[in-house]
C-alpha cells in the first residue's frame, strides 16, 4: 500500500509555477508521526527492535501521488488517503 513508485491510476498535473506538464513519480507513503525526541531515542537504545516495531504501529502514514516539474523542479502532491 505504501510502496515507492506505484502508479495506481493515471493522474496528471500542471506545474503551478511555469504551467509545464509535470512528471508522475507514482504513489509514495509519507510518515507523519511516531516516537521522536529524547524519549524515542532512549526507548530505541533500551528496546531495540521492539521499539522500532512499536513506533511503526504508532506512526501515521499519508499516501500521496508525487509529481515533479521537469523544467523548474517544482514538487506537487495529490492526496490518496491515510492517517
mmCIF file of N, CA and C in Angstrom:
data_model
loop_
_atom_site.group_PDB
_atom_site.id
_atom_site.type_symbol
_atom_site.label_atom_id
_atom_site.label_comp_id
_atom_site.label_asym_id
_atom_site.label_seq_id
_atom_site.Cartn_x
_atom_site.Cartn_y
_atom_site.Cartn_z
ATOM 1 N N UNK A 1 0.808 -1.200 0.000
ATOM 2 C CA UNK A 1 0.000 0.000 0.000
ATOM 3 C C UNK A 1 0.849 1.261 0.000
ATOM 4 N N UNK A 2 1.994 1.224 0.678
ATOM 5 C CA UNK A 2 2.824 2.409 0.755
ATOM 6 C C UNK A 2 4.168 2.174 0.092
ATOM 7 N N UNK A 3 4.159 1.508 -1.044
ATOM 8 C CA UNK A 3 5.395 1.250 -1.760
ATOM 9 C C UNK A 3 5.909 2.503 -2.449
ATOM 10 N N UNK A 4 7.031 2.377 -3.092
ATOM 11 C CA UNK A 4 7.618 3.516 -3.772
ATOM 12 C C UNK A 4 7.454 3.374 -5.269
ATOM 13 N N UNK A 5 6.930 4.414 -5.903
ATOM 14 C CA UNK A 5 6.805 4.442 -7.341
ATOM 15 C C UNK A 5 5.624 3.707 -7.915
ATOM 16 N N UNK A 6 4.649 3.352 -7.086
ATOM 17 C CA UNK A 6 3.461 2.680 -7.607
ATOM 18 C C UNK A 6 2.642 3.673 -8.427
ATOM 19 N N UNK A 7 2.015 3.194 -9.489
ATOM 20 C CA UNK A 7 1.163 4.045 -10.327
ATOM 21 C C UNK A 7 -0.246 3.453 -10.348
ATOM 22 N N UNK A 8 -1.041 3.696 -9.281
ATOM 23 C CA UNK A 8 -2.352 3.065 -9.189
ATOM 24 C C UNK A 8 -3.362 3.560 -10.209
ATOM 25 N N UNK A 9 -3.236 4.783 -10.656
ATOM 26 C CA UNK A 9 -4.168 5.328 -11.638
ATOM 27 C C UNK A 9 -3.461 6.423 -12.414
ATOM 28 N N UNK A 10 -3.959 6.722 -13.594
ATOM 29 C CA UNK A 10 -3.341 7.759 -14.413
ATOM 30 C C UNK A 10 -3.829 9.127 -13.960
ATOM 31 N N UNK A 11 -2.945 9.869 -13.341
ATOM 32 C CA UNK A 11 -3.260 11.220 -12.892
ATOM 33 C C UNK A 11 -2.335 12.177 -13.635
ATOM 34 N N UNK A 12 -2.791 13.380 -13.840
ATOM 35 C CA UNK A 12 -1.963 14.398 -14.481
ATOM 36 C C UNK A 12 -1.959 15.651 -13.627
ATOM 37 N N UNK A 13 -0.925 16.448 -13.796
ATOM 38 C CA UNK A 13 -0.820 17.715 -13.076
ATOM 39 C C UNK A 13 -0.047 18.702 -13.949
ATOM 40 N N UNK A 14 -0.372 19.963 -13.792
ATOM 41 C CA UNK A 14 0.335 21.045 -14.476
ATOM 42 C C UNK A 14 1.058 21.863 -13.424
ATOM 43 N N UNK A 15 2.294 22.218 -13.690
ATOM 44 C CA UNK A 15 3.100 22.981 -12.743
ATOM 45 C C UNK A 15 2.438 24.332 -12.449
ATOM 46 N N UNK A 16 2.224 24.650 -11.172
ATOM 47 C CA UNK A 16 1.616 25.938 -10.844
ATOM 48 C C UNK A 16 2.546 27.119 -11.104
ATOM 49 N N UNK A 17 3.864 26.862 -11.217
ATOM 50 C CA UNK A 17 4.825 27.944 -11.434
ATOM 51 C C UNK A 17 5.037 28.284 -12.898
ATOM 52 N N UNK A 18 5.260 27.242 -13.729
ATOM 53 C CA UNK A 18 5.606 27.518 -15.127
ATOM 54 C C UNK A 18 4.625 26.909 -16.128
ATOM 55 N N UNK A 19 3.552 26.264 -15.641
ATOM 56 C CA UNK A 19 2.494 25.693 -16.477
ATOM 57 C C UNK A 19 2.958 24.560 -17.386
ATOM 58 N N UNK A 20 4.082 23.908 -17.044
ATOM 59 C CA UNK A 20 4.589 22.758 -17.795
ATOM 60 C C UNK A 20 3.913 21.488 -17.268
ATOM 61 N N UNK A 21 3.587 20.521 -18.142
ATOM 62 C CA UNK A 21 3.064 19.242 -17.636
ATOM 63 C C UNK A 21 4.094 18.585 -16.709
ATOM 64 N N UNK A 22 3.624 18.105 -15.565
ATOM 65 C CA UNK A 22 4.517 17.511 -14.572
ATOM 66 C C UNK A 22 4.640 16.003 -14.789
ATOM 67 N N UNK A 23 5.793 15.439 -14.365
ATOM 68 C CA UNK A 23 6.030 14.001 -14.469
ATOM 69 C C UNK A 23 5.455 13.304 -13.244
ATOM 70 N N UNK A 24 4.714 12.229 -13.471
ATOM 71 C CA UNK A 24 4.128 11.439 -12.396
ATOM 72 C C UNK A 24 5.197 10.482 -11.877
ATOM 73 N N UNK A 25 5.562 10.611 -10.606
ATOM 74 C CA UNK A 25 6.582 9.758 -9.991
ATOM 75 C C UNK A 25 5.970 8.629 -9.164
ATOM 76 N N UNK A 26 4.647 8.480 -9.220
ATOM 77 C CA UNK A 26 3.996 7.369 -8.551
ATOM 78 C C UNK A 26 3.503 7.697 -7.155
ATOM 79 N N UNK A 27 2.877 6.705 -6.540
ATOM 80 C CA UNK A 27 2.341 6.848 -5.190
ATOM 81 C C UNK A 27 3.428 6.507 -4.176
ATOM 82 N N UNK A 28 3.516 7.313 -3.134
ATOM 83 C CA UNK A 28 4.521 7.126 -2.092
ATOM 84 C C UNK A 28 3.869 7.313 -0.733
ATOM 85 N N UNK A 29 4.429 6.659 0.275
ATOM 86 C CA UNK A 29 3.976 6.831 1.640
ATOM 87 C C UNK A 29 4.827 7.870 2.335
ATOM 88 N N UNK A 30 4.188 8.738 3.110
ATOM 89 C CA UNK A 30 4.899 9.748 3.887
ATOM 90 C C UNK A 30 4.609 9.512 5.367
ATOM 91 N N UNK A 31 5.639 9.465 6.169
ATOM 92 C CA UNK A 31 5.493 9.278 7.610
ATOM 93 C C UNK A 31 5.100 10.605 8.244
ATOM 94 N N UNK A 32 4.058 10.576 9.062
ATOM 95 C CA UNK A 32 3.544 11.807 9.652
ATOM 96 C C UNK A 32 3.668 11.832 11.181
ATOM 97 N N UNK A 33 4.298 10.858 11.789
ATOM 98 C CA UNK A 33 4.422 10.858 13.245
ATOM 99 C C UNK A 33 5.146 9.632 13.737
ATOM 100 N N UNK A 34 5.191 9.471 15.046
ATOM 101 C CA UNK A 34 5.881 8.347 15.658
ATOM 102 C C UNK A 34 6.625 8.815 16.878
ATOM 103 N N UNK A 35 7.480 7.975 17.416
ATOM 104 C CA UNK A 35 8.262 8.338 18.589
ATOM 105 C C UNK A 35 9.436 9.197 18.163
ATOM 106 N N UNK A 36 9.564 10.378 18.773
ATOM 107 C CA UNK A 36 10.643 11.283 18.404
ATOM 108 C C UNK A 36 11.280 11.860 19.652
ATOM 109 N N UNK A 37 12.323 12.632 19.471
ATOM 110 C CA UNK A 37 12.961 13.328 20.573
ATOM 111 C C UNK A 37 13.767 12.398 21.462
ATOM 112 N N UNK A 38 14.082 12.896 22.650
ATOM 113 C CA UNK A 38 14.904 12.128 23.582
ATOM 114 C C UNK A 38 14.203 10.861 24.051
ATOM 115 N N UNK A 39 12.884 10.929 24.252
ATOM 116 C CA UNK A 39 12.134 9.752 24.678
ATOM 117 C C UNK A 39 12.230 8.628 23.669
ATOM 118 N N UNK A 40 12.065 8.961 22.403
ATOM 119 C CA UNK A 40 12.169 7.955 21.346
ATOM 120 C C UNK A 40 13.578 7.394 21.233
ATOM 121 N N UNK A 41 14.590 8.268 21.376
ATOM 122 C CA UNK A 41 15.979 7.810 21.319
ATOM 123 C C UNK A 41 16.298 6.893 22.490
ATOM 124 N N UNK A 42 15.812 7.245 23.691
ATOM 125 C CA UNK A 42 16.062 6.415 24.871
ATOM 126 C C UNK A 42 15.389 5.057 24.724
ATOM 127 N N UNK A 43 14.143 5.036 24.252
ATOM 128 C CA UNK A 43 13.457 3.767 24.053
ATOM 129 C C UNK A 43 14.158 2.924 22.996
ATOM 130 N N UNK A 44 14.694 3.578 21.978
ATOM 131 C CA UNK A 44 15.420 2.862 20.934
ATOM 132 C C UNK A 44 16.668 2.188 21.476
ATOM 133 N N UNK A 45 17.363 2.864 22.391
ATOM 134 C CA UNK A 45 18.563 2.286 22.983
ATOM 135 C C UNK A 45 18.204 1.121 23.906
ATOM 136 N N UNK A 46 17.098 1.256 24.640
ATOM 137 C CA UNK A 46 16.708 0.227 25.608
ATOM 138 C C UNK A 46 16.001 -0.936 24.923
ATOM 139 N N UNK A 47 15.027 -0.618 24.065
ATOM 140 C CA UNK A 47 14.173 -1.657 23.499
ATOM 141 C C UNK A 47 14.616 -2.236 22.181
ATOM 142 N N UNK A 48 15.468 -1.557 21.470
ATOM 143 C CA UNK A 48 15.951 -2.058 20.185
ATOM 144 C C UNK A 48 14.835 -2.305 19.195
ATOM 145 N N UNK A 49 14.769 -3.517 18.648
ATOM 146 C CA UNK A 49 13.802 -3.858 17.606
ATOM 147 C C UNK A 49 12.371 -3.729 18.090
ATOM 148 N N UNK A 50 12.109 -4.023 19.361
ATOM 149 C CA UNK A 50 10.748 -3.897 19.878
ATOM 150 C C UNK A 50 10.255 -2.459 19.761
ATOM 151 N N UNK A 51 11.143 -1.512 19.997
ATOM 152 C CA UNK A 51 10.766 -0.103 19.874
ATOM 153 C C UNK A 51 10.488 0.256 18.430
ATOM 154 N N UNK A 52 11.298 -0.265 17.504
ATOM 155 C CA UNK A 52 11.062 0.006 16.086
ATOM 156 C C UNK A 52 9.697 -0.508 15.659
ATOM 157 N N UNK A 53 9.336 -1.718 16.104
ATOM 158 C CA UNK A 53 8.039 -2.282 15.754
ATOM 159 C C UNK A 53 6.905 -1.472 16.370
ATOM 160 N N UNK A 54 7.062 -1.068 17.620
ATOM 161 C CA UNK A 54 6.044 -0.267 18.297
ATOM 162 C C UNK A 54 5.883 1.098 17.668
ATOM 163 N N UNK A 55 6.993 1.701 17.281
ATOM 164 C CA UNK A 55 6.940 3.018 16.648
ATOM 165 C C UNK A 55 6.222 2.946 15.316
ATOM 166 N N UNK A 56 6.487 1.895 14.545
ATOM 167 C CA UNK A 56 5.827 1.744 13.253
ATOM 168 C C UNK A 56 4.320 1.591 13.435
ATOM 169 N N UNK A 57 3.910 0.910 14.499
ATOM 170 C CA UNK A 57 2.484 0.732 14.759
ATOM 171 C C UNK A 57 1.829 2.054 15.151
ATOM 172 N N UNK A 58 2.581 2.951 15.811
ATOM 173 C CA UNK A 58 2.026 4.223 16.277
ATOM 174 C C UNK A 58 2.096 5.338 15.238
ATOM 175 N N UNK A 59 2.986 5.221 14.265
ATOM 176 C CA UNK A 59 3.151 6.317 13.316
ATOM 177 C C UNK A 59 1.955 6.423 12.374
ATOM 178 N N UNK A 60 1.735 7.624 11.905
ATOM 179 C CA UNK A 60 0.653 7.888 10.969
ATOM 180 C C UNK A 60 1.260 7.988 9.577
ATOM 181 N N UNK A 61 0.587 7.397 8.608
ATOM 182 C CA UNK A 61 1.095 7.432 7.240
ATOM 183 C C UNK A 61 0.073 8.074 6.323
ATOM 184 N N UNK A 62 0.587 8.822 5.374
ATOM 185 C CA UNK A 62 -0.224 9.523 4.397
ATOM 186 C C UNK A 62 0.214 9.028 3.027
ATOM 187 N N UNK A 63 -0.724 8.640 2.189
ATOM 188 C CA UNK A 63 -0.386 8.177 0.844
ATOM 189 C C UNK A 63 -0.657 9.308 -0.142
ATOM 190 N N UNK A 64 0.357 9.663 -0.925
ATOM 191 C CA UNK A 64 0.243 10.748 -1.892
ATOM 192 C C UNK A 64 0.799 10.319 -3.245
ATOM 193 N N UNK A 65 0.307 10.950 -4.287
ATOM 194 C CA UNK A 65 0.861 10.812 -5.633
ATOM 195 C C UNK A 65 1.842 11.971 -5.791
ATOM 196 N N UNK A 66 3.060 11.675 -6.249
ATOM 197 C CA UNK A 66 4.111 12.686 -6.360
ATOM 198 C C UNK A 66 4.289 13.097 -7.820
ATOM 199 N N UNK A 67 4.320 14.408 -8.055
ATOM 200 C CA UNK A 67 4.559 14.966 -9.385
ATOM 201 C C UNK A 67 5.749 15.924 -9.310
ATOM 202 N N UNK A 68 6.612 15.885 -10.338
ATOM 203 C CA UNK A 68 7.788 16.754 -10.396
ATOM 204 C C UNK A 68 7.810 17.456 -11.741
ATOM 205 N N UNK A 69 8.055 18.762 -11.717
ATOM 206 C CA UNK A 69 8.158 19.537 -12.955
ATOM 207 C C UNK A 69 9.557 19.348 -13.551
ATOM 208 N N UNK A 70 9.651 18.907 -14.819
ATOM 209 C CA UNK A 70 10.965 18.710 -15.436
ATOM 210 C C UNK A 70 11.673 20.024 -15.760
ATOM 211 N N UNK A 71 10.932 21.122 -15.777
ATOM 212 C CA UNK A 71 11.536 22.407 -16.141
ATOM 213 C C UNK A 71 12.057 23.173 -14.933
ATOM 214 N N UNK A 72 11.227 23.335 -13.881
ATOM 215 C CA UNK A 72 11.639 24.167 -12.742
ATOM 216 C C UNK A 72 11.789 23.375 -11.436
ATOM 217 N N UNK A 73 11.590 22.053 -11.472
ATOM 218 C CA UNK A 73 11.744 21.156 -10.336
ATOM 219 C C UNK A 73 10.741 21.409 -9.208
ATOM 220 N N UNK A 74 9.620 22.028 -9.505
ATOM 221 C CA UNK A 74 8.530 22.192 -8.532
ATOM 222 C C UNK A 74 7.977 20.804 -8.198
ATOM 223 N N UNK A 75 7.617 20.576 -6.937
ATOM 224 C CA UNK A 75 7.050 19.302 -6.499
ATOM 225 C C UNK A 75 5.604 19.519 -6.097
ATOM 226 N N UNK A 76 4.742 18.573 -6.470
ATOM 227 C CA UNK A 76 3.337 18.654 -6.126
ATOM 228 C C UNK A 76 2.874 17.290 -5.622
ATOM 229 N N UNK A 77 1.970 17.293 -4.616
ATOM 230 C CA UNK A 77 1.423 16.063 -4.048
ATOM 231 C C UNK A 77 -0.082 16.049 -4.238
ATOM 232 N N UNK A 78 -0.624 14.882 -4.565
ATOM 233 C CA UNK A 78 -2.070 14.682 -4.625
ATOM 234 C C UNK A 78 -2.423 13.627 -3.590
ATOM 235 N N UNK A 79 -3.367 13.924 -2.729
ATOM 236 C CA UNK A 79 -3.740 13.067 -1.606
ATOM 237 C C UNK A 79 -4.462 11.801 -2.076
ATOM 238 N N UNK A 80 -4.038 10.627 -1.551
ATOM 239 C CA UNK A 80 -4.688 9.353 -1.853
ATOM 240 C C UNK A 80 -5.422 8.784 -0.650
ATOM 241 N N UNK A 81 -4.949 9.081 0.530
ATOM 242 C CA UNK A 81 -5.570 8.543 1.740
ATOM 243 C C UNK A 81 -4.549 8.322 2.826
ATOM 244 N N UNK A 82 -5.048 7.824 3.930
ATOM 245 C CA UNK A 82 -4.171 7.539 5.045
ATOM 246 C C UNK A 82 -4.541 8.364 6.256
ATOM 247 N N UNK A 83 -3.710 8.238 7.261
ATOM 248 C CA UNK A 83 -3.897 8.838 8.574
ATOM 249 C C UNK A 83 -5.075 8.170 9.208
#
